[in-house]
PDB file of C-alpha atoms and ligand atoms in Angstrom:
ATOM      1  CA  UNK A   1     111.487  59.903  72.691  1.00 90.00           C
ATOM      2  CA  UNK A   2     114.219  62.459  73.221  1.00 94.00           C
ATOM      3  CA  UNK A   3     114.208  64.775  76.251  1.00 96.00           C
ATOM      4  CA  UNK A   4     115.873  68.168  76.110  1.00 96.00           C
ATOM      5  CA  UNK A   5     116.793  70.104  79.230  1.00 97.00           C
ATOM      6  CA  UNK A   6     117.206  73.731  78.245  1.00 94.00           C
ATOM      7  CA  UNK A   7     119.481  75.986  80.238  1.00 86.00           C
ATOM      8  CA  UNK A   8     120.168  79.716  80.218  1.00 83.00           C
ATOM      9  CA  UNK A   9     119.273  81.099  76.800  1.00 77.00           C
ATOM     10  CA  UNK A  10     117.072  78.122  75.900  1.00 80.00           C
ATOM     11  CA  UNK A  11     113.814  78.461  77.822  1.00 74.00           C
ATOM     12  CA  UNK A  12     111.835  77.012  74.911  1.00 74.00           C
ATOM     13  CA  UNK A  13     112.458  75.327  71.567  1.00 80.00           C
ATOM     14  CA  UNK A  14     111.319  77.544  68.701  1.00 77.00           C
ATOM     15  CA  UNK A  15     110.574  74.770  66.234  1.00 81.00           C
ATOM     16  CA  UNK A  16     108.734  72.543  68.703  1.00 87.00           C
ATOM     17  CA  UNK A  17     105.069  72.000  67.826  1.00 90.00           C
ATOM     18  CA  UNK A  18     103.653  71.821  71.337  1.00 92.00           C
ATOM     19  CA  UNK A  19     100.947  69.221  71.964  1.00 94.00           C
ATOM     20  CA  UNK A  20     100.532  69.586  75.729  1.00 95.00           C
ATOM     21  CA  UNK A  21     102.211  70.561  78.974  1.00 96.00           C
ATOM     22  CA  UNK A  22     102.218  68.529  82.153  1.00 96.00           C
ATOM     23  CA  UNK A  23     103.303  69.593  85.640  1.00 94.00           C
ATOM     24  CA  UNK A  24     104.265  66.407  87.431  1.00 93.00           C
ATOM     25  CA  UNK A  25     104.564  65.960  91.165  1.00 95.00           C
ATOM     26  CA  UNK A  26     107.423  63.653  92.071  1.00 97.00           C
ATOM     27  CA  UNK A  27     108.577  61.998  95.306  1.00 96.00           C
ATOM     28  CA  UNK A  28     111.326  64.643  95.216  1.00 97.00           C
ATOM     29  CA  UNK A  29     109.046  67.644  94.841  1.00 97.00           C
ATOM     30  CA  UNK A  30     108.169  69.747  91.814  1.00 97.00           C
ATOM     31  CA  UNK A  31     110.322  69.949  88.704  1.00 98.00           C
ATOM     32  CA  UNK A  32     111.546  73.351  87.523  1.00 98.00           C
ATOM     33  CA  UNK A  33     108.571  73.687  85.156  1.00 97.00           C
ATOM     34  CA  UNK A  34     105.849  71.736  83.443  1.00 96.00           C
ATOM     35  CA  UNK A  35     107.171  69.253  80.889  1.00 96.00           C
ATOM     36  CA  UNK A  36     106.408  70.438  77.364  1.00 95.00           C
ATOM     37  CA  UNK A  37     105.512  67.626  74.975  1.00 95.00           C
ATOM     38  CA  UNK A  38     105.449  68.044  71.241  1.00 94.00           C
ATOM     39  CA  UNK A  39     107.084  67.223  67.937  1.00 92.00           C
ATOM     40  CA  UNK A  40     109.823  68.509  65.762  1.00 89.00           C
ATOM     41  CA  UNK A  41     108.924  67.211  62.310  1.00 83.00           C
ATOM     42  CA  UNK A  42     107.535  63.739  62.952  1.00 84.00           C
ATOM     43  CA  UNK A  43     109.522  63.011  66.081  1.00 91.00           C
ATOM     44  CA  UNK A  44     108.162  63.349  69.604  1.00 93.00           C
ATOM     45  CA  UNK A  45     110.147  65.339  72.104  1.00 94.00           C
ATOM     46  CA  UNK A  46     109.800  66.466  75.702  1.00 95.00           C
ATOM     47  CA  UNK A  47     111.335  69.743  76.825  1.00 95.00           C
ATOM     48  CA  UNK A  48     112.085  71.041  80.315  1.00 96.00           C
ATOM     49  CA  UNK A  49     113.369  74.525  81.193  1.00 95.00           C
ATOM     50  CA  UNK A  50     115.995  73.877  83.864  1.00 96.00           C
ATOM     51  CA  UNK A  51     115.701  77.309  85.487  1.00 96.00           C
ATOM     52  CA  UNK A  52     111.903  77.466  85.206  1.00 95.00           C
ATOM     53  CA  UNK A  53     109.770  79.189  82.576  1.00 91.00           C
ATOM     54  CA  UNK A  54     110.726  82.613  83.931  1.00 90.00           C
ATOM     55  CA  UNK A  55     114.400  81.749  84.449  1.00 89.00           C
ATOM     56  CA  UNK A  56     113.919  82.265  88.176  1.00 94.00           C
ATOM     57  CA  UNK A  57     115.595  79.194  89.736  1.00 96.00           C
ATOM     58  CA  UNK A  58     119.343  79.588  90.361  1.00 97.00           C
ATOM     59  CA  UNK A  59     121.685  76.646  89.656  1.00 97.00           C
ATOM     60  CA  UNK A  60     122.095  75.581  93.295  1.00 97.00           C
ATOM     61  CA  UNK A  61     118.318  75.581  93.839  1.00 97.00           C
ATOM     62  CA  UNK A  62     117.298  73.622  90.766  1.00 98.00           C
ATOM     63  CA  UNK A  63     115.487  70.487  91.917  1.00 98.00           C
ATOM     64  CA  UNK A  64     117.641  68.165  89.819  1.00 98.00           C
ATOM     65  CA  UNK A  65     116.101  65.038  91.336  1.00 98.00           C
ATOM     66  CA  UNK A  66     112.555  66.122  90.525  1.00 98.00           C
ATOM     67  CA  UNK A  67     113.614  67.133  87.002  1.00 98.00           C
ATOM     68  CA  UNK A  68     115.321  63.847  86.172  1.00 98.00           C
ATOM     69  CA  UNK A  69     112.638  61.768  87.872  1.00 97.00           C
ATOM     70  CA  UNK A  70     109.854  63.603  85.990  1.00 97.00           C
ATOM     71  CA  UNK A  71     111.636  63.136  82.669  1.00 97.00           C
ATOM     72  CA  UNK A  72     112.302  59.474  83.384  1.00 96.00           C
ATOM     73  CA  UNK A  73     108.565  58.998  83.904  1.00 93.00           C
ATOM     74  CA  UNK A  74     107.731  60.618  80.569  1.00 92.00           C
ATOM     75  CA  UNK A  75     109.352  57.668  78.784  1.00 82.00           C
ATOM     76  CA  UNK A  76     112.375  59.362  77.246  1.00 77.00           C
ATOM     77  CA  UNK A  77     115.040  57.153  75.728  1.00 85.00           C
ATOM     78  CA  UNK A  78     117.719  59.758  76.236  1.00 96.00           C
ATOM     79  CA  UNK A  79     118.364  63.212  77.671  1.00 97.00           C
ATOM     80  CA  UNK A  80     120.277  65.958  75.905  1.00 97.00           C
ATOM     81  CA  UNK A  81     121.203  68.768  78.276  1.00 98.00           C
ATOM     82  CA  UNK A  82     121.984  72.229  76.955  1.00 97.00           C
ATOM     83  CA  UNK A  83     124.145  74.333  79.246  1.00 96.00           C
ATOM     84  CA  UNK A  84     126.024  77.619  79.032  1.00 96.00           C
ATOM     85  CA  UNK A  85     129.680  77.552  80.025  1.00 98.00           C
ATOM     86  CA  UNK A  86     132.660  79.831  80.434  1.00 98.00           C
ATOM     87  CA  UNK A  87     135.776  78.892  78.451  1.00 98.00           C
ATOM     88  CA  UNK A  88     139.050  78.203  80.204  1.00 98.00           C
ATOM     89  CA  UNK A  89     140.864  77.312  76.960  1.00 97.00           C
ATOM     90  CA  UNK A  90     141.963  80.165  74.681  1.00 95.00           C
ATOM     91  CA  UNK A  91     140.883  78.299  71.524  1.00 96.00           C
ATOM     92  CA  UNK A  92     137.287  77.932  72.751  1.00 98.00           C
ATOM     93  CA  UNK A  93     135.630  81.256  71.985  1.00 97.00           C
ATOM     94  CA  UNK A  94     132.278  82.737  72.970  1.00 97.00           C
ATOM     95  CA  UNK A  95     129.689  81.286  70.598  1.00 97.00           C
ATOM     96  CA  UNK A  96     131.544  77.974  70.198  1.00 98.00           C
ATOM     97  CA  UNK A  97     129.817  74.675  70.987  1.00 98.00           C
ATOM     98  CA  UNK A  98     131.325  71.672  72.742  1.00 98.00           C
ATOM     99  CA  UNK A  99     130.180  68.118  73.449  1.00 98.00           C
ATOM    100  CA  UNK A 100     132.062  67.436  76.702  1.00 98.00           C
ATOM    101  CA  UNK A 101     133.215  63.960  77.659  1.00 98.00           C
ATOM    102  CA  UNK A 102     134.290  64.420  81.276  1.00 98.00           C
ATOM    103  CA  UNK A 103     133.227  66.217  84.450  1.00 98.00           C
ATOM    104  CA  UNK A 104     134.890  67.450  87.605  1.00 98.00           C
ATOM    105  CA  UNK A 105     132.338  68.203  90.299  1.00 98.00           C
ATOM    106  CA  UNK A 106     133.070  71.185  92.578  1.00 98.00           C
ATOM    107  CA  UNK A 107     129.460  71.658  93.684  1.00 98.00           C
ATOM    108  CA  UNK A 108     128.460  71.122  97.307  1.00 98.00           C
ATOM    109  CA  UNK A 109     125.310  70.662  99.341  1.00 97.00           C
ATOM    110  CA  UNK A 110     123.126  69.654  96.388  1.00 98.00           C
ATOM    111  CA  UNK A 111     120.933  66.589  96.846  1.00 97.00           C
ATOM    112  CA  UNK A 112     122.748  64.359  94.404  1.00 97.00           C
ATOM    113  CA  UNK A 113     121.373  60.831  94.647  1.00 97.00           C
ATOM    114  CA  UNK A 114     118.026  59.032  94.560  1.00 97.00           C
ATOM    115  CA  UNK A 115     119.443  56.468  96.977  1.00 96.00           C
ATOM    116  CA  UNK A 116     119.140  57.779 100.496  1.00 94.00           C
ATOM    117  CA  UNK A 117     118.698  56.217 103.871  1.00 92.00           C
ATOM    118  CA  UNK A 118     116.254  54.945 105.106  1.00 91.00           C
ATOM    119  CA  UNK A 119     114.296  54.384 101.884  1.00 90.00           C
ATOM    120  CA  UNK A 120     117.023  52.895  99.760  1.00 92.00           C
ATOM    121  CA  UNK A 121     120.040  50.660 100.066  1.00 92.00           C
ATOM    122  CA  UNK A 122     123.501  52.140  99.500  1.00 91.00           C
ATOM    123  CA  UNK A 123     123.917  52.275  95.730  1.00 93.00           C
ATOM    124  CA  UNK A 124     127.060  53.145  93.808  1.00 96.00           C
ATOM    125  CA  UNK A 125     127.051  53.826  90.088  1.00 97.00           C
ATOM    126  CA  UNK A 126     129.882  53.574  87.581  1.00 98.00           C
ATOM    127  CA  UNK A 127     130.650  57.118  86.440  1.00 98.00           C
ATOM    128  CA  UNK A 128     133.978  56.598  84.695  1.00 98.00           C
ATOM    129  CA  UNK A 129     132.432  58.083  81.566  1.00 98.00           C
ATOM    130  CA  UNK A 130     129.820  60.531  82.843  1.00 98.00           C
ATOM    131  CA  UNK A 131     128.249  61.118  79.426  1.00 98.00           C
ATOM    132  CA  UNK A 132     126.704  58.350  77.367  1.00 98.00           C
ATOM    133  CA  UNK A 133     129.140  57.370  74.650  1.00 98.00           C
ATOM    134  CA  UNK A 134     126.592  56.498  71.943  1.00 97.00           C
ATOM    135  CA  UNK A 135     124.496  59.619  72.589  1.00 97.00           C
ATOM    136  CA  UNK A 136     127.621  61.797  72.324  1.00 98.00           C
ATOM    137  CA  UNK A 137     128.351  60.207  68.955  1.00 98.00           C
ATOM    138  CA  UNK A 138     124.800  60.899  67.785  1.00 97.00           C
ATOM    139  CA  UNK A 139     125.180  64.560  68.784  1.00 98.00           C
ATOM    140  CA  UNK A 140     128.506  64.825  66.981  1.00 98.00           C
ATOM    141  CA  UNK A 141     127.061  63.202  63.857  1.00 97.00           C
ATOM    142  CA  UNK A 142     124.004  65.494  63.953  1.00 97.00           C
ATOM    143  CA  UNK A 143     126.244  68.534  64.334  1.00 97.00           C
ATOM    144  CA  UNK A 144     128.331  67.468  61.353  1.00 97.00           C
ATOM    145  CA  UNK A 145     125.284  66.723  59.220  1.00 96.00           C
ATOM    146  CA  UNK A 146     123.774  70.119  60.039  1.00 95.00           C
ATOM    147  CA  UNK A 147     127.012  71.906  59.184  1.00 96.00           C
ATOM    148  CA  UNK A 148     127.520  73.059  62.780  1.00 97.00           C
ATOM    149  CA  UNK A 149     131.043  73.074  64.169  1.00 97.00           C
ATOM    150  CA  UNK A 150     131.323  71.534  67.641  1.00 98.00           C
ATOM    151  CA  UNK A 151     134.284  70.576  69.784  1.00 98.00           C
ATOM    152  CA  UNK A 152     134.553  66.852  70.432  1.00 98.00           C
ATOM    153  CA  UNK A 153     135.345  66.222  74.086  1.00 98.00           C
ATOM    154  CA  UNK A 154     136.416  68.373  76.979  1.00 98.00           C
ATOM    155  CA  UNK A 155     136.341  68.479  80.741  1.00 98.00           C
ATOM    156  CA  UNK A 156     133.389  70.311  82.282  1.00 98.00           C
ATOM    157  CA  UNK A 157     134.015  71.815  85.725  1.00 98.00           C
ATOM    158  CA  UNK A 158     130.727  72.025  87.639  1.00 98.00           C
ATOM    159  CA  UNK A 159     130.738  74.936  90.105  1.00 98.00           C
ATOM    160  CA  UNK A 160     128.271  75.951  92.736  1.00 98.00           C
ATOM    161  CA  UNK A 161     127.324  79.427  91.508  1.00 96.00           C
ATOM    162  CA  UNK A 162     125.324  81.510  91.262  1.00 97.00           C
ATOM    163  CA  UNK A 163     128.296  83.850  91.378  1.00 97.00           C
ATOM    164  CA  UNK A 164     130.907  83.558  88.674  1.00 98.00           C
ATOM    165  CA  UNK A 165     134.397  82.394  89.640  1.00 98.00           C
ATOM    166  CA  UNK A 166     137.499  84.252  90.761  1.00 98.00           C
ATOM    167  CA  UNK A 167     140.488  84.289  88.419  1.00 98.00           C
ATOM    168  CA  UNK A 168     142.386  82.073  90.899  1.00 98.00           C
ATOM    169  CA  UNK A 169     139.579  79.517  90.910  1.00 98.00           C
ATOM    170  CA  UNK A 170     139.734  79.351  87.123  1.00 98.00           C
ATOM    171  CA  UNK A 171     143.523  78.863  87.307  1.00 98.00           C
ATOM    172  CA  UNK A 172     142.935  76.003  89.706  1.00 98.00           C
ATOM    173  CA  UNK A 173     140.323  74.396  87.460  1.00 98.00           C
ATOM    174  CA  UNK A 174     142.771  74.626  84.561  1.00 98.00           C
ATOM    175  CA  UNK A 175     145.495  72.935  86.628  1.00 98.00           C
ATOM    176  CA  UNK A 176     142.935  70.248  87.421  1.00 98.00           C
ATOM    177  CA  UNK A 177     142.409  69.688  83.697  1.00 98.00           C
ATOM    178  CA  UNK A 178     139.117  71.499  83.082  1.00 98.00           C
ATOM    179  CA  UNK A 179     138.319  73.096  79.718  1.00 98.00           C
ATOM    180  CA  UNK A 180     134.993  74.767  80.470  1.00 98.00           C
ATOM    181  CA  UNK A 181     133.099  75.807  83.582  1.00 98.00           C
ATOM    182  CA  UNK A 182     129.383  75.803  84.269  1.00 98.00           C
ATOM    183  CA  UNK A 183     126.964  75.587  87.177  1.00 98.00           C
ATOM    184  CA  UNK A 184     124.380  72.957  86.293  1.00 98.00           C
ATOM    185  CA  UNK A 185     126.115  69.865  84.938  1.00 98.00           C
ATOM    186  CA  UNK A 186     126.056  68.184  88.328  1.00 98.00           C
ATOM    187  CA  UNK A 187     124.276  66.411  89.878  1.00 98.00           C
ATOM    188  CA  UNK A 188     122.129  66.285  86.709  1.00 98.00           C
ATOM    189  CA  UNK A 189     124.420  63.858  84.863  1.00 98.00           C
ATOM    190  CA  UNK A 190     124.841  61.545  87.856  1.00 98.00           C
ATOM    191  CA  UNK A 191     121.108  61.396  88.549  1.00 98.00           C
ATOM    192  CA  UNK A 192     120.409  60.435  84.937  1.00 98.00           C
ATOM    193  CA  UNK A 193     122.984  57.654  85.266  1.00 98.00           C
ATOM    194  CA  UNK A 194     121.331  56.425  88.466  1.00 98.00           C
ATOM    195  CA  UNK A 195     118.136  55.929  86.464  1.00 97.00           C
ATOM    196  CA  UNK A 196     120.115  54.396  83.572  1.00 96.00           C
ATOM    197  CA  UNK A 197     119.051  57.161  81.196  1.00 97.00           C
ATOM    198  CA  UNK A 198     121.579  57.940  78.470  1.00 98.00           C
ATOM    199  CA  UNK A 199     122.625  61.572  79.021  1.00 98.00           C
ATOM    200  CA  UNK A 200     124.888  63.893  77.037  1.00 98.00           C
ATOM    201  CA  UNK A 201     125.406  67.633  76.926  1.00 98.00           C
ATOM    202  CA  UNK A 202     125.783  70.451  74.442  1.00 98.00           C
ATOM    203  CA  UNK A 203     127.864  73.193  76.055  1.00 98.00           C
ATOM    204  CA  UNK A 204     127.489  76.681  74.642  1.00 97.00           C
ATOM    205  CA  UNK A 205     130.477  78.901  75.357  1.00 97.00           C
ATOM    206  CA  UNK A 206     128.975  82.152  76.596  1.00 97.00           C
ATOM    207  CA  UNK A 207     132.163  83.923  77.705  1.00 97.00           C
ATOM    208  CA  UNK A 208     135.807  83.516  78.508  1.00 98.00           C
ATOM    209  CA  UNK A 209     136.103  82.373  82.126  1.00 98.00           C
ATOM    210  CA  UNK A 210     137.133  84.823  84.834  1.00 98.00           C
ATOM    211  CA  UNK A 211     140.546  86.373  84.301  1.00 97.00           C
ATOM    212  CA  UNK A 212     140.921  84.971  80.789  1.00 97.00           C
ATOM    213  CA  UNK A 213     141.224  86.845  77.454  1.00 95.00           C
ATOM    214  CA  UNK A 214     138.386  89.380  77.098  1.00 94.00           C
ATOM    215  CA  UNK A 215     137.293  88.594  80.684  1.00 95.00           C
ATOM    216  CA  UNK A 216     140.599  89.776  82.190  1.00 94.00           C
ATOM    217  CA  UNK A 217     138.943  92.924  83.555  1.00 93.00           C
ATOM    218  CA  UNK A 218     135.627  91.257  84.410  1.00 96.00           C
ATOM    219  CA  UNK A 219     132.711  89.480  82.806  1.00 96.00           C
ATOM    220  CA  UNK A 220     129.774  91.300  81.225  1.00 92.00           C
ATOM    221  CA  UNK A 221     126.503  89.570  82.011  1.00 93.00           C
ATOM    222  CA  UNK A 222     124.806  91.389  79.119  1.00 93.00           C
ATOM    223  CA  UNK A 223     127.436  90.093  76.734  1.00 91.00           C
ATOM    224  CA  UNK A 224     126.756  86.544  77.994  1.00 94.00           C
ATOM    225  CA  UNK A 225     123.056  86.905  77.216  1.00 93.00           C
ATOM    226  CA  UNK A 226     123.791  88.285  73.743  1.00 93.00           C
ATOM    227  CA  UNK A 227     126.128  85.406  72.900  1.00 94.00           C
ATOM    228  CA  UNK A 228     123.653  82.812  74.159  1.00 93.00           C
ATOM    229  CA  UNK A 229     120.786  84.322  72.181  1.00 91.00           C
ATOM    230  CA  UNK A 230     122.910  84.233  69.026  1.00 91.00           C
ATOM    231  CA  UNK A 231     124.087  80.632  69.559  1.00 93.00           C
ATOM    232  CA  UNK A 232     120.809  78.886  70.221  1.00 92.00           C
ATOM    233  CA  UNK A 233     120.005  78.659  66.491  1.00 93.00           C
ATOM    234  CA  UNK A 234     122.950  76.304  66.165  1.00 95.00           C
ATOM    235  CA  UNK A 235     121.832  74.237  69.140  1.00 96.00           C
ATOM    236  CA  UNK A 236     118.372  73.928  67.595  1.00 94.00           C
ATOM    237  CA  UNK A 237     119.895  72.899  64.275  1.00 94.00           C
ATOM    238  CA  UNK A 238     121.739  70.027  65.971  1.00 96.00           C
ATOM    239  CA  UNK A 239     118.630  68.871  67.835  1.00 94.00           C
ATOM    240  CA  UNK A 240     116.489  69.042  64.688  1.00 92.00           C
ATOM    241  CA  UNK A 241     119.035  67.081  62.734  1.00 94.00           C
ATOM    242  CA  UNK A 242     119.322  64.491  65.458  1.00 92.00           C
ATOM    243  CA  UNK A 243     115.578  63.966  65.440  1.00 89.00           C
ATOM    244  CA  UNK A 244     115.356  63.755  61.665  1.00 86.00           C
ATOM    245  CA  UNK A 245     117.988  60.981  61.593  1.00 75.00           C
ATOM    246  CA  UNK A 246     116.570  59.188  64.632  1.00 58.00           C
ATOM    247  CA  UNK A 247     115.092  56.078  62.993  1.00 50.00           C
TER     248      UNK A 247
HETATM  249  N1  HPA B   1     131.286  80.270  84.915  1.00 63.51           N
HETATM  250  C1  HPA B   1     130.332  79.427  85.359  1.00 63.51           C
HETATM  251  N2  HPA B   1     129.207  79.199  84.699  1.00 63.51           N
HETATM  252  C2  HPA B   1     129.024  79.843  83.532  1.00 63.51           C
HETATM  253  C3  HPA B   1     129.976  80.748  83.022  1.00 63.51           C
HETATM  254  C4  HPA B   1     131.181  80.964  83.739  1.00 63.51           C
HETATM  255  O1  HPA B   1     132.070  81.751  83.345  1.00 63.51           O
HETATM  256  N3  HPA B   1     129.474  81.231  81.852  1.00 63.51           N
HETATM  257  C5  HPA B   1     128.265  80.624  81.660  1.00 63.51           C
HETATM  258  N4  HPA B   1     127.993  79.786  82.674  1.00 63.51           N
END
């Protein structure tokens, strides 16, 4: 079964035939929302709204451990995370989609491991490739088959939020090698890896990052919401295609 974590602009999946919802308690507290189980076509799917059903949980307060733990206990084979990003690269425009292949983590103070003293031994995970290689390929193939253009690869800078960045911060991220910036990619990806769950992301470019192109004079939050609303059709098309070819 595929799990989808929906971010800003994707609080539900339009084509999902819902069978039931389940609010799980986890050793790490409550997930952002009840898990929504259902089908797209013949394929089962579980959906979780990262920011809660009412979009009320900011990125730094999302209970990433509870979310990943709850999903891992609903028997998913893989997690596809959908997340809005700002674009640092001029060729990545609002409305574009990207399947990133790397992460730089600038977040701080977020509980970011399941392995904590005194309940667990020190545990290190390999995170050389933060996104699952095979799952990325499946997303790219599904995008191609559904006629949706997506960028293949890119470095996702995970920031703390909830404020947007300064222009100087974006310049720094670019010098570091980042292509896009978002607030929720970490520790989500690392926690999935700790539980050995294949995890990959679809990034939806909502805006040019601070100080760049049309955002030189500032970023319009309304414009971000409009772009996200318009782009989610494409995200759904990729997910539907992925499920229909998931034999
Ligand atoms: N910065 C950080 N996160 C974001 C942005 C941004 O510009 N746009 C959408 N999510």
